[in-house]
CSV table of C-alpha atoms and ligand atoms in Angstrom, one decimal:
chain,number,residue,atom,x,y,z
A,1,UNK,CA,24.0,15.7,21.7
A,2,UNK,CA,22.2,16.9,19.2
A,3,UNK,CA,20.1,15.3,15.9
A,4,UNK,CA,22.9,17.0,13.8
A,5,UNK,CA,25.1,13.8,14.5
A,6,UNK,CA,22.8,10.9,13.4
A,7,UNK,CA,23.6,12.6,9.6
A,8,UNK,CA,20.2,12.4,9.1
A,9,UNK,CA,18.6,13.8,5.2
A,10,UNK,CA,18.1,17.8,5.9
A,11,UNK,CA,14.2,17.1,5.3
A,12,UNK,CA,14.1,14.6,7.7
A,13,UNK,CA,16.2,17.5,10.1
A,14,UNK,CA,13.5,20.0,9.2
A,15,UNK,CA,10.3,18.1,10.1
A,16,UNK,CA,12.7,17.3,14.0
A,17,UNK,CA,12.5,21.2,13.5
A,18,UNK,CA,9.0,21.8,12.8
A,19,UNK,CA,7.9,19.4,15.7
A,20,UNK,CA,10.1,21.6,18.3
A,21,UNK,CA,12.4,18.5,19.2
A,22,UNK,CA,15.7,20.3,20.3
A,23,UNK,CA,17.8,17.2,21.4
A,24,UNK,CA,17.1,13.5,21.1
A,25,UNK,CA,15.8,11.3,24.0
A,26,UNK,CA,18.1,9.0,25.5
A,27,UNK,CA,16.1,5.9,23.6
A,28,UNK,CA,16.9,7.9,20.5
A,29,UNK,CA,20.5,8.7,21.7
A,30,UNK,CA,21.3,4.8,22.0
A,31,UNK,CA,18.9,3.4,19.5
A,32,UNK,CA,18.8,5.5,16.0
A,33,UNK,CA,22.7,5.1,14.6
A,34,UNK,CA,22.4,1.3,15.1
A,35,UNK,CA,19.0,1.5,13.5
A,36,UNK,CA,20.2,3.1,10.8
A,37,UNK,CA,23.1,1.0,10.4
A,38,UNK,CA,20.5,-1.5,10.0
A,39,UNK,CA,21.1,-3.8,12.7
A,40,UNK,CA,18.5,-5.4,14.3
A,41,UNK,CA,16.9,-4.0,17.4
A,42,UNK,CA,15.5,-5.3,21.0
A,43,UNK,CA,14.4,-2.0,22.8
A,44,UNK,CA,12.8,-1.7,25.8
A,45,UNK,CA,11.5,1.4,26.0
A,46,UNK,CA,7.7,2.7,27.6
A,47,UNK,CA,5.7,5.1,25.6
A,48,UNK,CA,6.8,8.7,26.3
A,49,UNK,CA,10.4,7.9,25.8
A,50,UNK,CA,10.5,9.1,22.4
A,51,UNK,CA,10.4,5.1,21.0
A,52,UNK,CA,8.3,6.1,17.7
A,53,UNK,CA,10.7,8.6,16.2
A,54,UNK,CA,13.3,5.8,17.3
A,55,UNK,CA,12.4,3.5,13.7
A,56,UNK,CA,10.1,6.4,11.9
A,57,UNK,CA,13.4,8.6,11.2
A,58,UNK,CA,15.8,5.6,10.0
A,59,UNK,CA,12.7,4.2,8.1
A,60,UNK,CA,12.6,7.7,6.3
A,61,UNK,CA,15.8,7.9,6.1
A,62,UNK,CA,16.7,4.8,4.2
A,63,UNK,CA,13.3,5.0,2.3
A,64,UNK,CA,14.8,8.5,1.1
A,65,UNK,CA,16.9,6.7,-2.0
A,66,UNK,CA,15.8,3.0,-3.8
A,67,UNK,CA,12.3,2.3,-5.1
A,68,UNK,CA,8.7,3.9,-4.4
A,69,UNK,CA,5.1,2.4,-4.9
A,70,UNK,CA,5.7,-0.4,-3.3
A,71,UNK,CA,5.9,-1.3,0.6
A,72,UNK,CA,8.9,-1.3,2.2
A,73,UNK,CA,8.5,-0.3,5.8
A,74,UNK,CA,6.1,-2.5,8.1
A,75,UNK,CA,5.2,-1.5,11.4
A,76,UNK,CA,2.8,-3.6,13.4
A,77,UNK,CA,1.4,-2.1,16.3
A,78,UNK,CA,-1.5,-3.7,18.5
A,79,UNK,CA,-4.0,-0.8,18.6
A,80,UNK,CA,-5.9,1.5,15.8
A,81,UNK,CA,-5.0,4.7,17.9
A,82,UNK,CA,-1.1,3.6,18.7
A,83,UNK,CA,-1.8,2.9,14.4
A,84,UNK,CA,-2.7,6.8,14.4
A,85,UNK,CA,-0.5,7.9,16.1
A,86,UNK,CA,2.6,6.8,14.4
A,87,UNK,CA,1.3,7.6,11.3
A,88,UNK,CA,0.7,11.1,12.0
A,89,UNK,CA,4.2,10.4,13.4
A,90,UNK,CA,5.3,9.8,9.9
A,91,UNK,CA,3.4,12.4,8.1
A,92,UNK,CA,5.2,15.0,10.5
A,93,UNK,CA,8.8,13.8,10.7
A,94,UNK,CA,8.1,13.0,6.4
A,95,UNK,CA,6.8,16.2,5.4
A,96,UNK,CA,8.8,17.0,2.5
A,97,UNK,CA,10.0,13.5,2.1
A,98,UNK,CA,7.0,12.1,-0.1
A,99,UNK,CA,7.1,9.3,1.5
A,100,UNK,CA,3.4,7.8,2.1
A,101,UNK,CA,2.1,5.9,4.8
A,102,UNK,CA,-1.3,4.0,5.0
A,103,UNK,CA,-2.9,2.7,8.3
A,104,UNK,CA,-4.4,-0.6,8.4
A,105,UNK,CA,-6.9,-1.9,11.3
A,106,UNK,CA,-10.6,-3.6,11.7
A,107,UNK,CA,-13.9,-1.6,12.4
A,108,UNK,CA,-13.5,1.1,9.2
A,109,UNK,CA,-14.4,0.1,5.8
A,110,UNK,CA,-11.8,-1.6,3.8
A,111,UNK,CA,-12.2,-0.4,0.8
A,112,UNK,CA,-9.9,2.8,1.5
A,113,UNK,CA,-7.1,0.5,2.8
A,114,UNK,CA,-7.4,-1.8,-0.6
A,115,UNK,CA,-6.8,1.0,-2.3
A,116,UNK,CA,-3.6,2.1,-0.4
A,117,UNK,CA,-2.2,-1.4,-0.6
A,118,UNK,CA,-3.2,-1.3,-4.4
A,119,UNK,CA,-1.0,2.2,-5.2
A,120,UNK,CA,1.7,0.9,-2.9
A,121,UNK,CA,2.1,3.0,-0.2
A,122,UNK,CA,5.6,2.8,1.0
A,123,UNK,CA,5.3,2.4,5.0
A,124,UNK,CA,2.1,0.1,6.4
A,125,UNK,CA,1.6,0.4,9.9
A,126,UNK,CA,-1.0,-2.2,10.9
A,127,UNK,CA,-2.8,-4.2,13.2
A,128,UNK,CA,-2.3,-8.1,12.7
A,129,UNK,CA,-6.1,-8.9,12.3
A,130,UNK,CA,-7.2,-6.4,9.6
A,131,UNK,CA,-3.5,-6.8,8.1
A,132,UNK,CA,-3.7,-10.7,7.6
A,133,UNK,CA,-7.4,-10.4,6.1
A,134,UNK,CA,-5.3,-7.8,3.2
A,135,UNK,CA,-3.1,-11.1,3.1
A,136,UNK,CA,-5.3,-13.2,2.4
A,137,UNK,CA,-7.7,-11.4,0.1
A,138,UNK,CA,-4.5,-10.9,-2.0
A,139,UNK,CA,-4.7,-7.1,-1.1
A,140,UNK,CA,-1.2,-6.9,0.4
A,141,UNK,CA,2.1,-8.0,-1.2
A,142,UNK,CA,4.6,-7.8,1.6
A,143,UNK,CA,7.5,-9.4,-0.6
A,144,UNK,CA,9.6,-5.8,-0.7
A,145,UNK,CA,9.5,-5.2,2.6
A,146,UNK,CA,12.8,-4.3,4.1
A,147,UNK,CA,12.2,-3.1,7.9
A,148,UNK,CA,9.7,-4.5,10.1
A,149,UNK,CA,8.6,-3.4,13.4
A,150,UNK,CA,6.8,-4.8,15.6
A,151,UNK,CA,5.6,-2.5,18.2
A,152,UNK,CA,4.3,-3.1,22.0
A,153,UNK,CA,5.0,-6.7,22.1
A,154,UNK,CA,3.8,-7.5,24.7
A,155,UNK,CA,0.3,-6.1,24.5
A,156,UNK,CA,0.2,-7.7,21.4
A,157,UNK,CA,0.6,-11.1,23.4
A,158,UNK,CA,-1.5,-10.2,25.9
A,159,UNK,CA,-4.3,-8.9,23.1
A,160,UNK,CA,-3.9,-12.3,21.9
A,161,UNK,CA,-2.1,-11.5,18.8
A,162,UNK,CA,0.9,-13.1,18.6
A,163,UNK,CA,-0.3,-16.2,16.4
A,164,UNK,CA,-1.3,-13.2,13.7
A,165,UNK,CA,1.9,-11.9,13.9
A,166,UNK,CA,3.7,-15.1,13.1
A,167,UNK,CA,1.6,-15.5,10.4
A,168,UNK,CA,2.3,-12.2,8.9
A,169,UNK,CA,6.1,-13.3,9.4
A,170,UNK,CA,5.6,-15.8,7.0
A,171,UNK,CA,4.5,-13.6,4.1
A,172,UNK,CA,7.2,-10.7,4.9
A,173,UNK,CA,11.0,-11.8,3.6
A,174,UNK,CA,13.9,-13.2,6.0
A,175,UNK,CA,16.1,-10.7,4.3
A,176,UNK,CA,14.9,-7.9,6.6
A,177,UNK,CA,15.8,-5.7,9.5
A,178,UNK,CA,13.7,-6.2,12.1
A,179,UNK,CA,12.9,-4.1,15.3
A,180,UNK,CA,10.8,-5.3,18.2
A,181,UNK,CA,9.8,-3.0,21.2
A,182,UNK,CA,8.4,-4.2,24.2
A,183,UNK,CA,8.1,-2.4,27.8
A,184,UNK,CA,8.4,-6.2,29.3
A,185,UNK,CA,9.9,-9.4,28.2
A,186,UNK,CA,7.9,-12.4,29.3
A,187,UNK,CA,9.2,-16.3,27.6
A,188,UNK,CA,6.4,-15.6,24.4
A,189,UNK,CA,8.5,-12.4,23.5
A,190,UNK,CA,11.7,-13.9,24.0
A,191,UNK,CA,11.2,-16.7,22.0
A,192,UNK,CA,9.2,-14.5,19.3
A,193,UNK,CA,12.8,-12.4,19.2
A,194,UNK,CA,14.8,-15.2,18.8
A,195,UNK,CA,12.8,-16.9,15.9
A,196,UNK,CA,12.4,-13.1,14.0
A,197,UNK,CA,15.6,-11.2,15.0
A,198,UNK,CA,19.2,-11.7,13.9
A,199,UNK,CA,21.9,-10.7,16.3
A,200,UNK,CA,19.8,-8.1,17.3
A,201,UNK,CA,20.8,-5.1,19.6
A,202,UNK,CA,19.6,-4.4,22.8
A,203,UNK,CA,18.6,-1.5,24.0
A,204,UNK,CA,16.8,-0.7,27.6
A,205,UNK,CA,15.8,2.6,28.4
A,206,UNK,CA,13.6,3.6,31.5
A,207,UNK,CA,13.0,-0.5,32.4
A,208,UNK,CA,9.4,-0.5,33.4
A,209,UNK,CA,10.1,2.1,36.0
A,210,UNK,CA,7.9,5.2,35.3
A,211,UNK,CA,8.6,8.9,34.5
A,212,UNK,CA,10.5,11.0,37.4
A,213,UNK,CA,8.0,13.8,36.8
A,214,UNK,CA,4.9,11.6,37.7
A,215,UNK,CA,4.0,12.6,41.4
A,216,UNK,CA,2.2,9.0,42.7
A,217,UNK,CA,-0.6,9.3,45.3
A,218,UNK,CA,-3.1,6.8,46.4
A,219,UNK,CA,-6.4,7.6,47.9
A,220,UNK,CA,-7.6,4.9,49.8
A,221,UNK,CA,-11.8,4.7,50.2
A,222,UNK,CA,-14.5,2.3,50.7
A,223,UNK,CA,-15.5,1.0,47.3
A,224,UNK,CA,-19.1,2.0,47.5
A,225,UNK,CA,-17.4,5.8,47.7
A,226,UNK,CA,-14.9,5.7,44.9
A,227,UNK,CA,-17.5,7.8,42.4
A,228,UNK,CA,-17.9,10.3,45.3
A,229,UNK,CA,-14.2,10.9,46.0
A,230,UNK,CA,-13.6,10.4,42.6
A,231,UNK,CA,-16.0,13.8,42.1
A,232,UNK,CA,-14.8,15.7,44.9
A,233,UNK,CA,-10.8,15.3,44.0
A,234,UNK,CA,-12.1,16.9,40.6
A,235,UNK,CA,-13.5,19.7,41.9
A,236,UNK,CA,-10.5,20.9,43.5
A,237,UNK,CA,-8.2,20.0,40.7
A,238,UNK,CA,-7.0,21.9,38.0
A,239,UNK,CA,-8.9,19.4,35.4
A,240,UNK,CA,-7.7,20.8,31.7
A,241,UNK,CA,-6.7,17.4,31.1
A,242,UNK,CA,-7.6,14.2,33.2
A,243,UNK,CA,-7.3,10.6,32.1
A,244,UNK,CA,-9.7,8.2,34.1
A,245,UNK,CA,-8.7,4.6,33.7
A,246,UNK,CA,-11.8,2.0,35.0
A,247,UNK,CA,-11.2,-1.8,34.4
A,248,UNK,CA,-14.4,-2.5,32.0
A,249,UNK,CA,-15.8,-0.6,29.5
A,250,UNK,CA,-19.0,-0.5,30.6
A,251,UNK,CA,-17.8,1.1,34.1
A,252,UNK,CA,-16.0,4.2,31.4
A,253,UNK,CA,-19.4,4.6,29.9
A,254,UNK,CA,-21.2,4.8,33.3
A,255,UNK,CA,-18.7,6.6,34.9
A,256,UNK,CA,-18.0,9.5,32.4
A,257,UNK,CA,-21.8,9.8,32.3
A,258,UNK,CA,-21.7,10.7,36.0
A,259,UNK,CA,-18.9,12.9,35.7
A,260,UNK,CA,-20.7,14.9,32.5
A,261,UNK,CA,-23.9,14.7,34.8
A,262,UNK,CA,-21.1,16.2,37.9
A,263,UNK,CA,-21.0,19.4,35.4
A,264,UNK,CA,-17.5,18.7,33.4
A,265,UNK,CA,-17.4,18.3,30.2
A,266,UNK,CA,-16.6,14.4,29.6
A,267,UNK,CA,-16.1,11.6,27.0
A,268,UNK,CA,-15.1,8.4,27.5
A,269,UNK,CA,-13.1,5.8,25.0
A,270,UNK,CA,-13.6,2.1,24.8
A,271,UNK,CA,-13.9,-0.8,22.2
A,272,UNK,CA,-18.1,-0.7,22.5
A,273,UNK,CA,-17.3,3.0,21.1
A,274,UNK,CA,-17.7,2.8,17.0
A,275,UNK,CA,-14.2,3.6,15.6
A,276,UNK,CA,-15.5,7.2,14.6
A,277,UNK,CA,-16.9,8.1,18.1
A,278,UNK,CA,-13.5,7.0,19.3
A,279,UNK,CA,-11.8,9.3,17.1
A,280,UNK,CA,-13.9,12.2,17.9
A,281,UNK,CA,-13.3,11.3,21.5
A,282,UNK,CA,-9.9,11.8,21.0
A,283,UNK,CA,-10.0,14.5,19.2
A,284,UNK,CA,-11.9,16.4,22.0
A,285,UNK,CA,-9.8,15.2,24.3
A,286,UNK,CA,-6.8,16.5,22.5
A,287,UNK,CA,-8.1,20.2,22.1
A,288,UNK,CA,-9.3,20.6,25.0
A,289,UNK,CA,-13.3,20.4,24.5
A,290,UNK,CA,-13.2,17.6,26.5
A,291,UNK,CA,-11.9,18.6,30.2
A,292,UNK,CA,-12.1,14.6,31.4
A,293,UNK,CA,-11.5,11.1,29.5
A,294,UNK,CA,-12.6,7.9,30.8
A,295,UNK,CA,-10.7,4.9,29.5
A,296,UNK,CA,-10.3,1.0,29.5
A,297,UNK,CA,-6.6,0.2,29.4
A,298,UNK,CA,-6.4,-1.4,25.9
A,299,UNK,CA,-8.7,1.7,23.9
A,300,UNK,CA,-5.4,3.8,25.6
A,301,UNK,CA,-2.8,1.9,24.9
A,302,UNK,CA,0.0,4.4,23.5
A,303,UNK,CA,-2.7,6.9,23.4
A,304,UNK,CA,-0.1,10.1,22.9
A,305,UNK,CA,-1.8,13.4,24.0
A,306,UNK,CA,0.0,16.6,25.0
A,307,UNK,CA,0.0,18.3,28.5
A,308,UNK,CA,-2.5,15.4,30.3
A,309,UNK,CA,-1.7,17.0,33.9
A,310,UNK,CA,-3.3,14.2,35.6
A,311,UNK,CA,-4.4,10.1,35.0
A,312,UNK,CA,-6.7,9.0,37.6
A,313,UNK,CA,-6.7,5.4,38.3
A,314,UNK,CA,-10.4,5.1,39.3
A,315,UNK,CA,-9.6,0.9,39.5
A,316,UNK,CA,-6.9,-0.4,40.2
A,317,UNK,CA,-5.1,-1.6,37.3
A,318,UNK,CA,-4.9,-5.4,36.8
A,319,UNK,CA,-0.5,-5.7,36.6
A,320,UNK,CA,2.3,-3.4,37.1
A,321,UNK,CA,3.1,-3.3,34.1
A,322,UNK,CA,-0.7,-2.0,33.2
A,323,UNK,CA,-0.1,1.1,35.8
A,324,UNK,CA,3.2,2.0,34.2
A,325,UNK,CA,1.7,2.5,31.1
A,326,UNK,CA,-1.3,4.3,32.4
A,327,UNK,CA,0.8,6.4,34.2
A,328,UNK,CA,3.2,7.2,30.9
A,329,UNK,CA,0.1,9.1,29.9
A,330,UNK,CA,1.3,12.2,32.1
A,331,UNK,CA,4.8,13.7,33.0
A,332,UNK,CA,5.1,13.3,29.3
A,333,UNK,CA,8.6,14.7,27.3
A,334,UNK,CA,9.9,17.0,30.3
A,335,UNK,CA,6.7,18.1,31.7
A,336,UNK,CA,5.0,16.9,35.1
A,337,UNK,CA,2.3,15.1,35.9
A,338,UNK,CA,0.2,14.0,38.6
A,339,UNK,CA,-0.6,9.7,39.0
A,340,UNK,CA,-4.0,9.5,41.6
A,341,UNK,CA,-5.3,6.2,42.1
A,342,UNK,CA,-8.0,5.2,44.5
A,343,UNK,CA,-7.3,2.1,46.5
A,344,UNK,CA,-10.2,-0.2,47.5
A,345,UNK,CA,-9.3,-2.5,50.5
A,346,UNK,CA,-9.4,-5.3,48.1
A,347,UNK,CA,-6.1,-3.5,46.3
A,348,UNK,CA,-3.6,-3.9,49.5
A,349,UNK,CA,-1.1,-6.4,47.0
A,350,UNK,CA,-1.3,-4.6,43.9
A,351,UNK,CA,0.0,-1.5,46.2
A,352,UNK,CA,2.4,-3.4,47.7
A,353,UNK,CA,3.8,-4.2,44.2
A,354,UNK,CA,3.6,-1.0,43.0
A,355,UNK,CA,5.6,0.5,45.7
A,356,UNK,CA,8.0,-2.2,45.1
A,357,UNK,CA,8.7,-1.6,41.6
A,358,UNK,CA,8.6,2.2,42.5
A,359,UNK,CA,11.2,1.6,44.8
A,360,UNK,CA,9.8,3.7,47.8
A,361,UNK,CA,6.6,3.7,49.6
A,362,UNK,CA,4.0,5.9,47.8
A,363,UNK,CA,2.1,8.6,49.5
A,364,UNK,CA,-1.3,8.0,50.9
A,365,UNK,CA,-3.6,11.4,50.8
A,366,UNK,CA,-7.1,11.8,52.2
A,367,UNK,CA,-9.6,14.3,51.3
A,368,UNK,CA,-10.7,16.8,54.5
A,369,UNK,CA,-14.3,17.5,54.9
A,370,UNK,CA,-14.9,14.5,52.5
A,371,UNK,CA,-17.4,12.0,54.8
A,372,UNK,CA,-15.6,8.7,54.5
A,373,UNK,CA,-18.4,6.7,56.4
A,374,UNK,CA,-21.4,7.6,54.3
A,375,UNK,CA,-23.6,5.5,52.9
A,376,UNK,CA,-23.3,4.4,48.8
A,377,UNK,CA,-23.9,7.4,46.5
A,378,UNK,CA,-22.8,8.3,43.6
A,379,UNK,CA,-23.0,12.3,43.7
A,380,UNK,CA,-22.8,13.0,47.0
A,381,UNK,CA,-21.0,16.4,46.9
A,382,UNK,CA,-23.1,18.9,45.4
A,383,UNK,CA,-20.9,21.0,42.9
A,384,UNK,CA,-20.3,24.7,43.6
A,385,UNK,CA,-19.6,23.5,47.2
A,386,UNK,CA,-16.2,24.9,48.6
A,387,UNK,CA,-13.5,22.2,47.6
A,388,UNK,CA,-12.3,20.1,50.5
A,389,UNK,CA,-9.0,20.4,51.1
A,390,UNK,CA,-6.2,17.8,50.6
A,391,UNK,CA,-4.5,16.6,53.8
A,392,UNK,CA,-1.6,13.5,54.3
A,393,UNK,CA,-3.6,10.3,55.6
A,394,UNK,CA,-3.0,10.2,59.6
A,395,UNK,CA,-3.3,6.3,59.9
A,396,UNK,CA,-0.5,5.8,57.5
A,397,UNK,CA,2.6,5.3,58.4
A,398,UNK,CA,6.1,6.7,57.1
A,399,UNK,CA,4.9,8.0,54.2
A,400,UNK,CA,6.6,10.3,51.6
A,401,UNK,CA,5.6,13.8,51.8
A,402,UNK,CA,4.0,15.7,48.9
A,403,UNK,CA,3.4,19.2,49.0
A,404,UNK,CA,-0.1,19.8,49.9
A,405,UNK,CA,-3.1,21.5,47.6
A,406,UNK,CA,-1.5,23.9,45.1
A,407,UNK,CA,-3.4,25.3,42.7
A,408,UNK,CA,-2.5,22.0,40.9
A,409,UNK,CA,-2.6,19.7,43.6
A,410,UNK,CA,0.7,17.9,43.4
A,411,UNK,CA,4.0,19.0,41.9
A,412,UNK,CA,6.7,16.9,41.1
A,413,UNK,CA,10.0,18.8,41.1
A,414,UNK,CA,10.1,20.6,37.8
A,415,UNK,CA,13.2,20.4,35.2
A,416,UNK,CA,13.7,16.3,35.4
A,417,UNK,CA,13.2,14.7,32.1
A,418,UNK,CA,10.6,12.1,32.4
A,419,UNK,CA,12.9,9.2,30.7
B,501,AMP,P1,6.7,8.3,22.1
B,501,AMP,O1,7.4,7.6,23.3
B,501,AMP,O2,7.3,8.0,20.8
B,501,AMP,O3,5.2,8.0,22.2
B,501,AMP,O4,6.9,9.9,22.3
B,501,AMP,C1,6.3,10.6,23.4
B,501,AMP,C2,6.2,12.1,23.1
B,501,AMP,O5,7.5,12.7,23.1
B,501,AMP,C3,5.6,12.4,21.7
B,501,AMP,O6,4.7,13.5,21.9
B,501,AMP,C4,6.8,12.8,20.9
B,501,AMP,O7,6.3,13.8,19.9
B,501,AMP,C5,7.7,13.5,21.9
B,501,AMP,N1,9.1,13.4,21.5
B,501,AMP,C6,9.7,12.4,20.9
B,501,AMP,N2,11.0,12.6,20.7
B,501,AMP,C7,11.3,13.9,21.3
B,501,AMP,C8,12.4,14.7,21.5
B,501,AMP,N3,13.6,14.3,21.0
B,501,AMP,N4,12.3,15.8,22.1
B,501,AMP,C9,11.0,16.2,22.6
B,501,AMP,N5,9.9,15.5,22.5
B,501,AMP,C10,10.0,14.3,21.8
């Protein structure tokens, strides 16, 4: 299979080119020729499957012939960078398309957006808040809009959004084709499918089950030691690219200050973080100034960055469904990844549920020479120290065995896709 056979516009071909995509995804395999047939579309598909260039390429493609300057595509999304991302999405896949495509979300200044909505951009991708404000200010005319998506449904519930997005419903027309993705399907998205789709399609791919090429570990500690450890499995790990996940924003602050303080060079990306600080963040992250990134789940939502070889879970994450997207930050298109996450003796159910939906017990790894009875503090292993090396937990039972200390600590096996 190749994207020969979805008869797509040769410019739309050449941008697939330019971005290095050799064959479609299996989302994009059972998703795009009924999207561009225009049916409507239920797809159940995590981030990293390749779900964006599932409705940017048939928007494109039917934006390609009828009217311009005015907005025809409407994508809403739950978070500014998930906005970014499939903007930049558009803008690579588009290139030689002319096709424009204006962002839309709270904490930047409006005035830019007003101006977008004004000379009728053709694709909106949005976040319900900022978008219904442009509603109401009579700044947005949704009446030409032919395809809406709504993206991540069910963070968008769980953000609290879904009241927005009904509203915005309202104002877009019923003569549409409508998408909705959503990695789970609690009763609010079901019922908000059956009130917005028609007939609809539906499509599963990778049901919340995470990539092959993510190599799980837990490390369980005392909670007063979680910074230590947390220090120590840096030192020895190969850390071009790590992804910290903390449950509050003001443990990411604290805790990438440690790590900067630990000697690596560290940012950290939460909503307390103005929108620019968050964007340079990013940015750093992305090339590679920044070795470590410390994040709350929702400023990461979707986040799509290249080559992270490993995402920490420093805490726990609240629900399953919370570590599957965490996790779908690594072992990204093809490549591996590594998945760490330090269990406190408080976690024992989330792990128990985790290796449930995993489908197989999930390794437990200690560190040797690391002193797992001393007292509370923070930076207790002094950098330039010889790193400690990884061994499998003794006091575990049957566990899965993972190769031990590499020069990347854990491999998964190389060659699987990660859909
Ligand atoms: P998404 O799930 O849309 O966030 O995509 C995850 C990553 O996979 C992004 O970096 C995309 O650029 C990349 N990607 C999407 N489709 C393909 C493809 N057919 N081949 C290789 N990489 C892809």
């Amino acid at each position: 299979m190749n994207f020969n056979q979805f008869n797509l516009d040769s410019r739309l071909l050449a941008g697939i080119n330019r971005l290095g995509y050799t064959e479609p995804t299996p989302v994009q395999i059972a998703a795009i020729p009924p999207a561009l047939a225009g049916d409507d579309l239920i797809a159940t598909a995590q981030t990293g499957t390749g779900k964006t260039a599932v409705f940017v390429l048939p928007i494109l493609q039917k934006l390609l012939t009828g009217p311009r300057n005015r907005t025809r595509a409407l994508i809403v999304t739950p978070t500014r960078e998930l906005a970014e991302q499939i903007h930049e999405s558009i803008r690579d896949l588009g290139t030689g398309t002319k096709i424009r495509s204006a962002t839309i979300y709270g904490g930047v200044g409006a005035a830019p957006q007003v101006k977008a909505l004004r000379d009728g951009v053709e694709i909106l991708v949005a976040c319900p808040g900022r978008l219904l404000d442009h509603i109401q200010q009579g700044n947005a005319r949704l009446g030409s809009v032919e395809i809406l998506v709504l993206d991540e449904g069910d963070r968008m519930l769980d953000m609290g959004f879904l009241p927005d997005v009904k509203r915005i419903l309202k104002h877009v027309p019923a003569q549409r084709q409508t998408m909705l993705f959503s990695a789970t399907f609690p009763p609010e998205i079901e019922g908000l499918a059956a009130q917005t789709l028609r007939h609809p399609k539906r499509i599963a791919i990778g049901l919340s089950r995470p990539a092959h090429t993510v190599a799980h570990a837990l490390f369980p500690v005392p909670q007063q030691l979680k910074t230590a450890l947390l220090l120590a499995l840096l030192k020895q790990t190969d850390t071009d690219s790590v992804l910290i996940f903390t449950r509050t924003k003001h443990r990411a602050e604290k805790l990438s200050r440690q790590i900067g303080q630990a000697g690596f060079r560290a940012t950290s990306l939460h909503s307390d973080r103005t929108q620019g600080q968050r964007q340079s963040a990013l940015n750093g992250f992305k090339s590679g100034h920044y070795q470590v990134m410390v994040a709350t789940d929702i400023a990461a939502r979707g986040l799509d960055v290249e080559a992270i070889s490993h995402v920490i879970n420093y805490d726990m994450p609240a629900t399953a469904d919370d570590y599957i997207h965490r996790i779908g930050r690594t072992g990204r298109a093809e490549r591996t990844g590594d998945a760490f996450t330090l269990v406190a003796p408080d976690d024992k159910d989330m792990v128990r549920t985790l290796e449930k939906i995993m489908g197989q017990p999930l390794a437990r790894q200690t560190l040797a020479d690391f002193d797992y009875d001393a007292p509370a503090s923070p930076i207790s292993s002094p950098k330039g120290r010889l790193a400690p090396a990884i061994r499998e937990a003794h006091h575990t039972p049957a566990v899965r065995r993972i190769k031990p200390l590499g020069h990347r600590m854990l491999h998964a096996k190389p060659g699987r896709r990660s859909l």
